[in-house]
CSV table of C-alpha atoms in Angstrom, one decimal:
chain,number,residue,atom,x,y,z
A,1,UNK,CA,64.8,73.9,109.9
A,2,UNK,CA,62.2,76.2,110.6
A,3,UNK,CA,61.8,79.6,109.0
A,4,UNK,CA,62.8,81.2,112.6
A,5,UNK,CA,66.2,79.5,112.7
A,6,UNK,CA,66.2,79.7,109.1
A,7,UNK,CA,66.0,83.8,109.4
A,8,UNK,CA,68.3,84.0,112.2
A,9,UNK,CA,71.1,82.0,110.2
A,10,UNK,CA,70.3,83.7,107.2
A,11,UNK,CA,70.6,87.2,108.8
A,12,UNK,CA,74.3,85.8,109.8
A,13,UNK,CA,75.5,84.6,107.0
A,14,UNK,CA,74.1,88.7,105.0
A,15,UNK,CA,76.3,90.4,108.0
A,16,UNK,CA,79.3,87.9,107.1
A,17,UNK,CA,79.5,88.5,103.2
A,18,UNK,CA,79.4,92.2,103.6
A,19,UNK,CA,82.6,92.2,104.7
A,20,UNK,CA,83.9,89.6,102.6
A,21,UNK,CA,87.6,90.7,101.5
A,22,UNK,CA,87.4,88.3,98.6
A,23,UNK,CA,84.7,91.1,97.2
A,24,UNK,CA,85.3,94.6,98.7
A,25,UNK,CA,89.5,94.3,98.6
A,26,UNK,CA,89.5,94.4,95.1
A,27,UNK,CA,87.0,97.4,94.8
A,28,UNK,CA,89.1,99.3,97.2
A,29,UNK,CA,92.5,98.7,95.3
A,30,UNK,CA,90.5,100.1,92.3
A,31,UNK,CA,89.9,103.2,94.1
A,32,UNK,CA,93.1,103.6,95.7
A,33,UNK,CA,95.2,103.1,92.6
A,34,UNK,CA,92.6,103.9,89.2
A,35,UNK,CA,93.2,103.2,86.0
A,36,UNK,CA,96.4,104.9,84.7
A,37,UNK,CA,97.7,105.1,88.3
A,38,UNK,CA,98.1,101.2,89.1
A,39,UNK,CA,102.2,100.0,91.1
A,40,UNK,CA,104.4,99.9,88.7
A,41,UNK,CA,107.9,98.3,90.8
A,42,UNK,CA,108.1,97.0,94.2
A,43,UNK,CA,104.5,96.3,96.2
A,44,UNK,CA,105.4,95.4,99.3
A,45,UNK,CA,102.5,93.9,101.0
A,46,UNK,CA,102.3,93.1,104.8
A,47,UNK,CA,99.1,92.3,106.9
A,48,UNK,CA,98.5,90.7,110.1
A,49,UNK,CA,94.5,89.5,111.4
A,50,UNK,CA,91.6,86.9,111.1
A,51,UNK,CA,90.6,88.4,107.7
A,52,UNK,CA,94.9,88.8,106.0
A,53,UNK,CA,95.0,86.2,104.4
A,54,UNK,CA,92.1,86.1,102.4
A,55,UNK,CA,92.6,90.1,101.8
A,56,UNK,CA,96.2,89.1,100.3
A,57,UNK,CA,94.6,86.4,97.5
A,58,UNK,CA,92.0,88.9,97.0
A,59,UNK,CA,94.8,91.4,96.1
A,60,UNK,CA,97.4,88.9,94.6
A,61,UNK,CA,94.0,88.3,92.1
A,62,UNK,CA,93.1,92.1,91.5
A,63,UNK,CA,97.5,92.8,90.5
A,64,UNK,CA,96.9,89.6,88.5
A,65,UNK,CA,94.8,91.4,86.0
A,66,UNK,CA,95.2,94.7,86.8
A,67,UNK,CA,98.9,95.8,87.7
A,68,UNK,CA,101.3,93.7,84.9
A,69,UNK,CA,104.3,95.8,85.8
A,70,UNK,CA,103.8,95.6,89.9
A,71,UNK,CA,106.4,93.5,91.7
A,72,UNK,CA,104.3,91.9,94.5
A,73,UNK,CA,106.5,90.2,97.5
A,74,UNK,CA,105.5,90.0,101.2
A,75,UNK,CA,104.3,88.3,104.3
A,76,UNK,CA,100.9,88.6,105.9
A,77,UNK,CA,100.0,86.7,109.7
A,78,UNK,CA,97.0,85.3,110.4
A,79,UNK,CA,95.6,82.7,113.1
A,80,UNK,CA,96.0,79.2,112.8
A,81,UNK,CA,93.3,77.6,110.2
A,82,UNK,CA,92.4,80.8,108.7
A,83,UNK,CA,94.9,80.8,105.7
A,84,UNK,CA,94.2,81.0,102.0
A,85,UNK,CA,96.1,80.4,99.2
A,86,UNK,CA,98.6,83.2,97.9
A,87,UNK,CA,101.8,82.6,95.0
A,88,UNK,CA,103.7,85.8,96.1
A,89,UNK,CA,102.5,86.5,99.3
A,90,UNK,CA,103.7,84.6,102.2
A,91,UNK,CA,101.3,83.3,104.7
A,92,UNK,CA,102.5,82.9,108.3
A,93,UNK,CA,100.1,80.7,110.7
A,94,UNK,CA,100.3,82.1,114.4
A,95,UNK,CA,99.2,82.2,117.6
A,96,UNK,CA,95.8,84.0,118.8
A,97,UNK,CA,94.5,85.3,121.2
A,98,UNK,CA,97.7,84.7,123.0
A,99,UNK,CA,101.3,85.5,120.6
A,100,UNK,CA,103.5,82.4,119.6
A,101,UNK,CA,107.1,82.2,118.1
A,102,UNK,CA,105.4,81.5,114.4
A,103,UNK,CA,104.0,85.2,115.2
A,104,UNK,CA,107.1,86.5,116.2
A,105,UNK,CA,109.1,85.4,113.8
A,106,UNK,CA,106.6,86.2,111.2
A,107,UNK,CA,106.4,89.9,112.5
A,108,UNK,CA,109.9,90.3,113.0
A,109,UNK,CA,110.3,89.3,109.0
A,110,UNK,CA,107.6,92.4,108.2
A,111,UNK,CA,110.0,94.7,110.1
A,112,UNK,CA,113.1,93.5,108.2
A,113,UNK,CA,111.1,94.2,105.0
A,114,UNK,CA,109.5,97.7,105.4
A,115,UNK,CA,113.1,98.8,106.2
A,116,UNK,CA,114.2,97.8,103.2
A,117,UNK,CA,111.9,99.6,101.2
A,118,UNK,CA,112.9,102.5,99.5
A,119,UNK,CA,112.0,106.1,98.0
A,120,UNK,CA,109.0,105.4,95.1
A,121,UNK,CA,108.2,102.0,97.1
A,122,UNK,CA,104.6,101.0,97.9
A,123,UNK,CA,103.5,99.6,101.2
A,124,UNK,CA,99.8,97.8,101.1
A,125,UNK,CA,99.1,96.9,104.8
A,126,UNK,CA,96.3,94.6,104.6
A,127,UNK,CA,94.7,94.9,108.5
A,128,UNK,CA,92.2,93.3,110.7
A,129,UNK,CA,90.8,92.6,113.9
A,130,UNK,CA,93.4,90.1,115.6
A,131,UNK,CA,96.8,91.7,114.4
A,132,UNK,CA,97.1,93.4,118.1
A,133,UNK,CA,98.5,89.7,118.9
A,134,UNK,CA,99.6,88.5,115.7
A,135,UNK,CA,102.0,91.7,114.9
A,136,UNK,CA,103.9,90.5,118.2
A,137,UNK,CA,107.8,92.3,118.1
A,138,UNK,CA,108.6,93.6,121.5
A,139,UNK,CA,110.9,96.3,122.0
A,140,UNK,CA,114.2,95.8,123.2
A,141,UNK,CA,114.3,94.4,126.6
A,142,UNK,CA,110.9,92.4,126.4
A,143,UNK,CA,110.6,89.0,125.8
A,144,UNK,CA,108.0,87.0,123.6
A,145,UNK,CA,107.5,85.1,127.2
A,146,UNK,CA,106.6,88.6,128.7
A,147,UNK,CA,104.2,89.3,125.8
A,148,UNK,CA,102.6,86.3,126.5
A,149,UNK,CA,102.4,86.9,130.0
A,150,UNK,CA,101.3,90.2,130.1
A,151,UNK,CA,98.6,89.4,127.7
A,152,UNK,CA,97.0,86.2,129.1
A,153,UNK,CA,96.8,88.6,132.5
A,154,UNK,CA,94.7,91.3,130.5
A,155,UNK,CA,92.3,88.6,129.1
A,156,UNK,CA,91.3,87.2,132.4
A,157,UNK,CA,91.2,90.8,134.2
A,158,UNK,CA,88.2,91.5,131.7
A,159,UNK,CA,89.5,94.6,130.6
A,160,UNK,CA,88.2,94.8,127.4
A,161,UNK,CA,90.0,95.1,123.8
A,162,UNK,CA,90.9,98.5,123.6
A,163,UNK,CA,92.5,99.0,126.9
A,164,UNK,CA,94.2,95.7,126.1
A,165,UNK,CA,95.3,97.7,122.7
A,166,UNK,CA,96.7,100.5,125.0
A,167,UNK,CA,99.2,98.4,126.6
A,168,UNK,CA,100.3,96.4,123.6
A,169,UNK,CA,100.8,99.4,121.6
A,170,UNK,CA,103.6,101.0,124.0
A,171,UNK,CA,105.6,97.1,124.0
A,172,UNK,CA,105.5,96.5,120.5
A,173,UNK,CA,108.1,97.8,117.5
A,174,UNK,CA,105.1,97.7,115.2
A,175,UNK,CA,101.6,98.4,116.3
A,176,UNK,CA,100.6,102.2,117.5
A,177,UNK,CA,101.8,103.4,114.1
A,178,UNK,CA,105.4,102.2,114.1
A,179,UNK,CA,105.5,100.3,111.3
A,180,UNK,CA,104.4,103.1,108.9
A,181,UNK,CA,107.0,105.1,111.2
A,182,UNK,CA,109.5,102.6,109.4
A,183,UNK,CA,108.5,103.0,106.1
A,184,UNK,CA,108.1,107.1,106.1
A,185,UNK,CA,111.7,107.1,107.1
A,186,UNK,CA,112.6,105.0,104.0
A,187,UNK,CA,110.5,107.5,101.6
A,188,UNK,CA,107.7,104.3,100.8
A,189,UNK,CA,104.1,105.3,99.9
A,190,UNK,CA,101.7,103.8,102.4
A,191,UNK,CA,97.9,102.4,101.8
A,192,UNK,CA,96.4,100.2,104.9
A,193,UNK,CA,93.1,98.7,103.8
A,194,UNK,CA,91.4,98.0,107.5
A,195,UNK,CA,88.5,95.6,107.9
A,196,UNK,CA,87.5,96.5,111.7
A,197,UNK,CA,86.2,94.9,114.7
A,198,UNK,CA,86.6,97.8,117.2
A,199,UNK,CA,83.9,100.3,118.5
A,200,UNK,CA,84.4,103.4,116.6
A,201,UNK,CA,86.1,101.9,114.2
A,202,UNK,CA,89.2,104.1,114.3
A,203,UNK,CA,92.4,103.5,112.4
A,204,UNK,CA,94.4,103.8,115.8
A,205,UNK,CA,92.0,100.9,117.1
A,206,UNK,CA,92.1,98.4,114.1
A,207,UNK,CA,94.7,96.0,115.7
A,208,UNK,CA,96.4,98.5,117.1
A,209,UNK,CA,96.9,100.4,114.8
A,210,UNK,CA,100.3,100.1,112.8
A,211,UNK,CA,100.2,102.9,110.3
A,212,UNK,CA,98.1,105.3,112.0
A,213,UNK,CA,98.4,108.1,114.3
A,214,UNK,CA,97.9,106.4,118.0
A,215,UNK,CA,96.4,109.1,120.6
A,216,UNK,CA,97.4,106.9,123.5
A,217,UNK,CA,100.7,107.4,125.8
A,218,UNK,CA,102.7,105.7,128.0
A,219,UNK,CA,100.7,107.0,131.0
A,220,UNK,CA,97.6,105.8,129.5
A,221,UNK,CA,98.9,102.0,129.7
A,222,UNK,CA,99.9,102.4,132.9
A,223,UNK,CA,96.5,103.5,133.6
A,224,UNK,CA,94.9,100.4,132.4
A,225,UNK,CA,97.6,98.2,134.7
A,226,UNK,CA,96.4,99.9,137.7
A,227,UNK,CA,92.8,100.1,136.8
A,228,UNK,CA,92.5,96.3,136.8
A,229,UNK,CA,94.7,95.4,139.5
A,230,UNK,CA,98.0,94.2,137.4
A,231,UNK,CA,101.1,95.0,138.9
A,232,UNK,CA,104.1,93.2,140.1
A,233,UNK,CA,103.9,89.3,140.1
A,234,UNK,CA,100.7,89.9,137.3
A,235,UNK,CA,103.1,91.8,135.0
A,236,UNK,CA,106.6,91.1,134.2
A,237,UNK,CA,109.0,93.6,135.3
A,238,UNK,CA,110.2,94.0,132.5
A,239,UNK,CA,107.3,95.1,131.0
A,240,UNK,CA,106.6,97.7,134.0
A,241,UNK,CA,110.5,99.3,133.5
A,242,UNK,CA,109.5,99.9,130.0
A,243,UNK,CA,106.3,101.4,130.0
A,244,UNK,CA,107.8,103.8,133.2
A,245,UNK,CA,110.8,104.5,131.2
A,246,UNK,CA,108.1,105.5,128.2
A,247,UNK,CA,106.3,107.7,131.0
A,248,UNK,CA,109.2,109.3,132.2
A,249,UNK,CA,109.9,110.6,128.2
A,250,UNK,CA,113.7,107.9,128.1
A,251,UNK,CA,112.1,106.6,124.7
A,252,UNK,CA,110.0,107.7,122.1
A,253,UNK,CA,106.4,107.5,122.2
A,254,UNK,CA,104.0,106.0,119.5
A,255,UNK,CA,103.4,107.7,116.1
A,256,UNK,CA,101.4,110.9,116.6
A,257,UNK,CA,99.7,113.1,113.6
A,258,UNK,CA,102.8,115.7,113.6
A,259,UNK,CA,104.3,112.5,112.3
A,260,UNK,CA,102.5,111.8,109.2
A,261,UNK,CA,102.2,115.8,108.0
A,262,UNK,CA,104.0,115.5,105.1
A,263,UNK,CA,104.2,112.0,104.7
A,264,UNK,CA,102.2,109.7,102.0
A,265,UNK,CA,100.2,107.7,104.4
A,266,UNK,CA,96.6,106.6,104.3
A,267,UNK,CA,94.6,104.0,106.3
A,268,UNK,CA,90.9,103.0,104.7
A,269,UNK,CA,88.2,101.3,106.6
A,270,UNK,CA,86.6,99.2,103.9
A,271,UNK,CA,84.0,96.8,106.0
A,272,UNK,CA,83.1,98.2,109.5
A,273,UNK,CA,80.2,96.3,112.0
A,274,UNK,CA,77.9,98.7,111.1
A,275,UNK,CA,77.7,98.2,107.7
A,276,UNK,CA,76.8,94.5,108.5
A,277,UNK,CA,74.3,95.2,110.6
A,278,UNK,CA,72.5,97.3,108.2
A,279,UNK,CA,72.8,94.3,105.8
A,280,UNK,CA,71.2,91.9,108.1
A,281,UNK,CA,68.7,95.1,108.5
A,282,UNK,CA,67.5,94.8,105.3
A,283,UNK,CA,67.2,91.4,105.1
A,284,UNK,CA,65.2,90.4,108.0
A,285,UNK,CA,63.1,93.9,106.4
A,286,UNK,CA,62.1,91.4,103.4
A,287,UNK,CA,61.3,88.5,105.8
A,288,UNK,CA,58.4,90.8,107.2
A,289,UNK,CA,60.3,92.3,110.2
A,290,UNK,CA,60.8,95.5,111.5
A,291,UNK,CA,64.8,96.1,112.0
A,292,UNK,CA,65.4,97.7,114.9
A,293,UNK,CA,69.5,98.0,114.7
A,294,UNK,CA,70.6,99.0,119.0
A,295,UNK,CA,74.0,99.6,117.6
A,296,UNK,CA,77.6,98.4,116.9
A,297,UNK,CA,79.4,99.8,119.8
A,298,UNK,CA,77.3,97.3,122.8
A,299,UNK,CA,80.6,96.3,125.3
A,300,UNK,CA,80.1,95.4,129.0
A,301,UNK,CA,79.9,92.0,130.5
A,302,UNK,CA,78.1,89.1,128.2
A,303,UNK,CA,75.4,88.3,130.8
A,304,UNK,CA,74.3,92.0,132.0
A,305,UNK,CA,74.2,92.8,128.1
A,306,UNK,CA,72.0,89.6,127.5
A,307,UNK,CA,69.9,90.6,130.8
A,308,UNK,CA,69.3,94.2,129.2
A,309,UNK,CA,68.1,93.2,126.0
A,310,UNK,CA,66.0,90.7,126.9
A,311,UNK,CA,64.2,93.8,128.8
A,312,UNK,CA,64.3,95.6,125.5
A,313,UNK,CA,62.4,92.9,123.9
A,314,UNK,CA,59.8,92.2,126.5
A,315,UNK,CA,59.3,96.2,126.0
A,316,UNK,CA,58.2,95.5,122.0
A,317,UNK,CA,56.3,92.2,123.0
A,318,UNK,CA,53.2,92.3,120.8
A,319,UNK,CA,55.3,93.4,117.9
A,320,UNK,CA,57.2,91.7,114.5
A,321,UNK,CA,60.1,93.0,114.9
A,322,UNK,CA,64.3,91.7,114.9
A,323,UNK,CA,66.6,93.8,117.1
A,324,UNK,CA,70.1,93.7,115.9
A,325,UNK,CA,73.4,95.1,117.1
A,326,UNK,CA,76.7,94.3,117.6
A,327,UNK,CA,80.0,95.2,119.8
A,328,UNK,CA,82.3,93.4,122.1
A,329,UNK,CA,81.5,92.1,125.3
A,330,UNK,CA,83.6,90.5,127.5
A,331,UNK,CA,83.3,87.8,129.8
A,332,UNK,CA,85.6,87.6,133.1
A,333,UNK,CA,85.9,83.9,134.5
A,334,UNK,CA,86.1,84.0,138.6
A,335,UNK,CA,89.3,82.1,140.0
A,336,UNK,CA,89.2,78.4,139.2
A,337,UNK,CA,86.8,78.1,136.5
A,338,UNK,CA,88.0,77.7,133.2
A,339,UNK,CA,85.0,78.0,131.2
A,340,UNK,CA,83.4,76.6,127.8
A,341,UNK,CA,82.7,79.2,124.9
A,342,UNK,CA,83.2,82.9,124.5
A,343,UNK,CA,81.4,86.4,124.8
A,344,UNK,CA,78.3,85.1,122.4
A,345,UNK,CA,77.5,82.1,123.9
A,346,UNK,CA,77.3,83.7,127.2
A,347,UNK,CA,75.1,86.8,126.1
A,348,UNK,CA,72.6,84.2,124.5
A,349,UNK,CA,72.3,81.8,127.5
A,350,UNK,CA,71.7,85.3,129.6
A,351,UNK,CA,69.0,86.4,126.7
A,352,UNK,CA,67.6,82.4,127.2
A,353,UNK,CA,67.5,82.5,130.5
A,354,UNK,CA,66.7,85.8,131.3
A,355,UNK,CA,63.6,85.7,128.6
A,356,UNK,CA,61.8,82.5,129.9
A,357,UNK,CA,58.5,84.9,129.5
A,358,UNK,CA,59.0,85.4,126.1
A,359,UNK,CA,57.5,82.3,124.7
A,360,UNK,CA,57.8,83.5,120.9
A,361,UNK,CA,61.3,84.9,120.8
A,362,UNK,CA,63.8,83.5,118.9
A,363,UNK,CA,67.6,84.6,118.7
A,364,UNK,CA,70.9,83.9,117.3
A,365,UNK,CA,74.6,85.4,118.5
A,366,UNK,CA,78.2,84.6,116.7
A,367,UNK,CA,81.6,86.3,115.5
A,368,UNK,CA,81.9,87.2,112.0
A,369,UNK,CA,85.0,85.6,111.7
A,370,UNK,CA,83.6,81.7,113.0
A,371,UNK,CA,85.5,81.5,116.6
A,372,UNK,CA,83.6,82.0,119.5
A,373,UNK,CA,85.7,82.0,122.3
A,374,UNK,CA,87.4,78.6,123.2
A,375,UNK,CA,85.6,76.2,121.8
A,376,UNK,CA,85.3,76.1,117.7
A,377,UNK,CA,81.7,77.3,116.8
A,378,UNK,CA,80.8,81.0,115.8
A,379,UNK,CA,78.5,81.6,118.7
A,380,UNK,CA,74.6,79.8,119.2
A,381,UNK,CA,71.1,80.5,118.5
A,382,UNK,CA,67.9,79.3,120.0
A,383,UNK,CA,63.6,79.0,118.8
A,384,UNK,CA,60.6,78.6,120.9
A,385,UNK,CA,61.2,74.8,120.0
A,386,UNK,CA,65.0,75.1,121.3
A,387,UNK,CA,63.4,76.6,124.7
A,388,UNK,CA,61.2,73.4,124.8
A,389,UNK,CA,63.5,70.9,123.9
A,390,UNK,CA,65.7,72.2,127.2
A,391,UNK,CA,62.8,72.1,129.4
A,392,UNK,CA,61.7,68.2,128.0
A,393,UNK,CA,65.9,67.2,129.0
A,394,UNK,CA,65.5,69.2,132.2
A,395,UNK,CA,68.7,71.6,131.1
A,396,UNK,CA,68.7,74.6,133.3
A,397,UNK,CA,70.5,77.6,131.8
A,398,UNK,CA,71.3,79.0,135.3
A,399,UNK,CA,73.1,76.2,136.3
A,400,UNK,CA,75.4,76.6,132.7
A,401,UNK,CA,76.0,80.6,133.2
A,402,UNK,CA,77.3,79.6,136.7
A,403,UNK,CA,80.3,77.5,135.5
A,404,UNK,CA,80.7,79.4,132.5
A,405,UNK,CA,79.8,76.5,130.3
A,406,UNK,CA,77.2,78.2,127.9
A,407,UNK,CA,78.9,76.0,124.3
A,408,UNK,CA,78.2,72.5,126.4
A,409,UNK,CA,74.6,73.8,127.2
A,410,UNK,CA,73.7,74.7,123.5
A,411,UNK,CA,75.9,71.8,121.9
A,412,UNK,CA,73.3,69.2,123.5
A,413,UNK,CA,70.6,71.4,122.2
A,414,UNK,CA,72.3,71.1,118.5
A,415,UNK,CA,72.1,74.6,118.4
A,416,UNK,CA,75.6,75.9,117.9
A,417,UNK,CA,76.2,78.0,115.1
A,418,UNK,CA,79.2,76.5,113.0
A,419,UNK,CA,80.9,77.5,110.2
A,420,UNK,CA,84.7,77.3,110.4
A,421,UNK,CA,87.0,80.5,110.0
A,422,UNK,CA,84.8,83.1,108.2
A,423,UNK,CA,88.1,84.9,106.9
A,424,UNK,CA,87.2,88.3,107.7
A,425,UNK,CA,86.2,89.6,111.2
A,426,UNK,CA,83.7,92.6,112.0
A,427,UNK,CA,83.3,91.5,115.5
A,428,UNK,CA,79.7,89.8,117.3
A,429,UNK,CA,76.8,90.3,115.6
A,430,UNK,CA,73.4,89.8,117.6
A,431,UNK,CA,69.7,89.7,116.3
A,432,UNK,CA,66.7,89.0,118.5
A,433,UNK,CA,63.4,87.6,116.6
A,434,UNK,CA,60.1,88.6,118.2
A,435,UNK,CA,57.0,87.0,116.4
């Protein structure tokens, strides 16, 4: 391993223990509920994301030795693989990107159990990026079969996570603050701890948001159907009736701040992109390189993104210097091509190929929480010596971003970044070496 690929890794692997809930859970509980003022009867604790599941053994450890008289029961969802061992705390394995029974079921036994709670109750939401599909409990007249529909035709319009949040929020009994909605009516005390993989990092936006004020309507998610072209035959009708009969004011709209006024309700970022970048930041700062951090909030298509900053980095040629940032881009696959690999793969065959003149840049893109699209690697990186090892096999990187296959053009490379489910999710992170 050289010391660029070394860096680049290295840099990764800062960004991803930042937000590591085995490590920043239990300093938030200790803020949330000091010394003196620790659960002492029913702790209900719910969760749905890449990261729940290692948040709830974080927090079943912290009550361990901190909250004797707290009664601990609940049921967290996470993606399949990305469990972790609880004793009071069940873990439910579902379906992600696209919603599955097991998530279903598994939601629908969160909303049985917050409307049990009662006055003097605690509610601990543990929240990350991936409970938008994980916390799937339609409202009446939608089936899981329309879910899944609606949301497969969303991911392959492009439309990027946060409309996509939109629309879910306004078909789901939980997300756009409903399940806190639930427990205010039963007089509970809630506390969301939010790891977040969303632009702005907003409570609202963190899987949807289910215990905090949503600023979206009805007519905002029929916006985002129009914008990308989904309407009848895309979207099932049933789907459409609903979100007109929202519209139209027939049923209630999402929780809104008058809501929560005098309720007990608090939602607490504790690991946000940005504070992973600035991790990496200082990192890279000790290896000798200038950090040059572009930003956490970088969305648009994977290959115009990769384009632009390889033009940012031919415009600080000449210097030592690592450009990170972060974001969600997207990638939308033309008719009839399926595709190998996700949004980082993509941007870094774009920065490869669109960098050819850069004969000293190295770079490395992956998501925090290990899953890069469809395949099973976090994302890929590339050296000088990578760049020369595709032109000695005659691999042309052009040829790859056409059919979409960017993992099958860095897996004969051996330059996929691996590491399995991360267990905690603060979306892509991106850093550029120039030497």
């Amino acid at each position: 391993m050289n010391q660029q690929e070394t860096i680049l890794k290295r840099a990764f692997a800062t960004a991803v223990a930042v937000a590591d809930p085995q490590i920043i859970v239990p300093q938030y509980l200790s803020k949330i509920f000091p010394k003196g003022l620790e659960p002492t009867g029913t702790c209900l604790v719910v969760g749905a994301g890449k990261a729940s599941a290692s948040m709830a053994s974080a927090l079943e450890r912290h009550a361990q030795d901190c909250w004797p008289q707290a009664k601990l029961q609940g049921t967290v969802l996470t993606r399949y693989g990305h469990g972790s061992p609880t004793h009071h705390i069940q873990v439910v394995e579902a379906g992600h990107p696209v919603p599955d029974q097991a998530g279903m079921d598994g939601a629908k036994a969160i909303f049985d159990a917050v409307n049990q709670l009662s006055s003097g109750d605690v509610l601990i939401a543990l929240i990350s990026g991936g409970g938008s599909s994980l916390l799937t409990l339609p409202q009446a007249g939608i089936s899981i079969e329309d879910m899944r529909q609606t949301t497969e035709a969303l991911l392959h319009s492009g439309a990027p996570i946060e409309d996509m949040n939109v629309v879910r929020k306004h078909l789901s009994a939980i997300l756009g603050g409903n399940l806190a909605r639930l427990a205010i009516a039963r007089g509970a005390r809630i506390e969301a701890l939010l790891i977040s993989d969303v632009t702005g990092d907003l409570p609202a936006d963190i899987a949807s948001g289910p215990c905090a004020p949503d600023y979206s309507t009805y007519q905002d998610a029929l916006n985002v159907l129009r914008k990308y072209h989904l309407g009848e035959g895309a979207i099932p009708s049933s789907v459409l009736n609903h979100l007109s009969q929202g519209d139209a004011g027939e049923i209630p709209e999402t929780l809104k701040e008058h809501d929560v006024q005098n309720a007990q309700v608090a939602n607490h970022v504790i690991a946000t992109a940005y504070k992973s970048l600035e991790a990496a930041a200082e990192y890279v700062r000790k290896e000798g390189y200038e950090p040059i951090i572009l930003g956490d909030t970088i969305t648009g298509e994977a290959r115009e993104v990769g384009i632009e900053q390889a033009e940012i980095a031919r415009q600080q040629s000449g210097r030592r210097i690592a450009l990170i940032s972060g974001g969600e881009c997207t990638v939308t696959l033309p008719i009839g091509i399926k595709g190998r690999g996700g949004r980082c793969s993509e941007f870094l065959l774009s920065l490869f190929d669109a960098s050819e003149d850069l004969t000293k840049l190295s770079a490395l893109a992956a998501d925090t929480d290990g899953i890069d699209g469809s395949e099973k690697n976090a994302g890929a990186w590339f050296t000088p010596e990578i760049r020369q090892a595709a032109k000695t096999r005659a691999l042309s990187p052009r040829q790859n971003l056409e059919t979409h296959d960017c993992y099958g053009f860095f897996a004969q490379l051996g330059a996929l970044v691996e590491t399995g489910p991360t267990l905690t999710n603060v979306n892509d992170f991106r850093i550029i070496l120039l030497d």
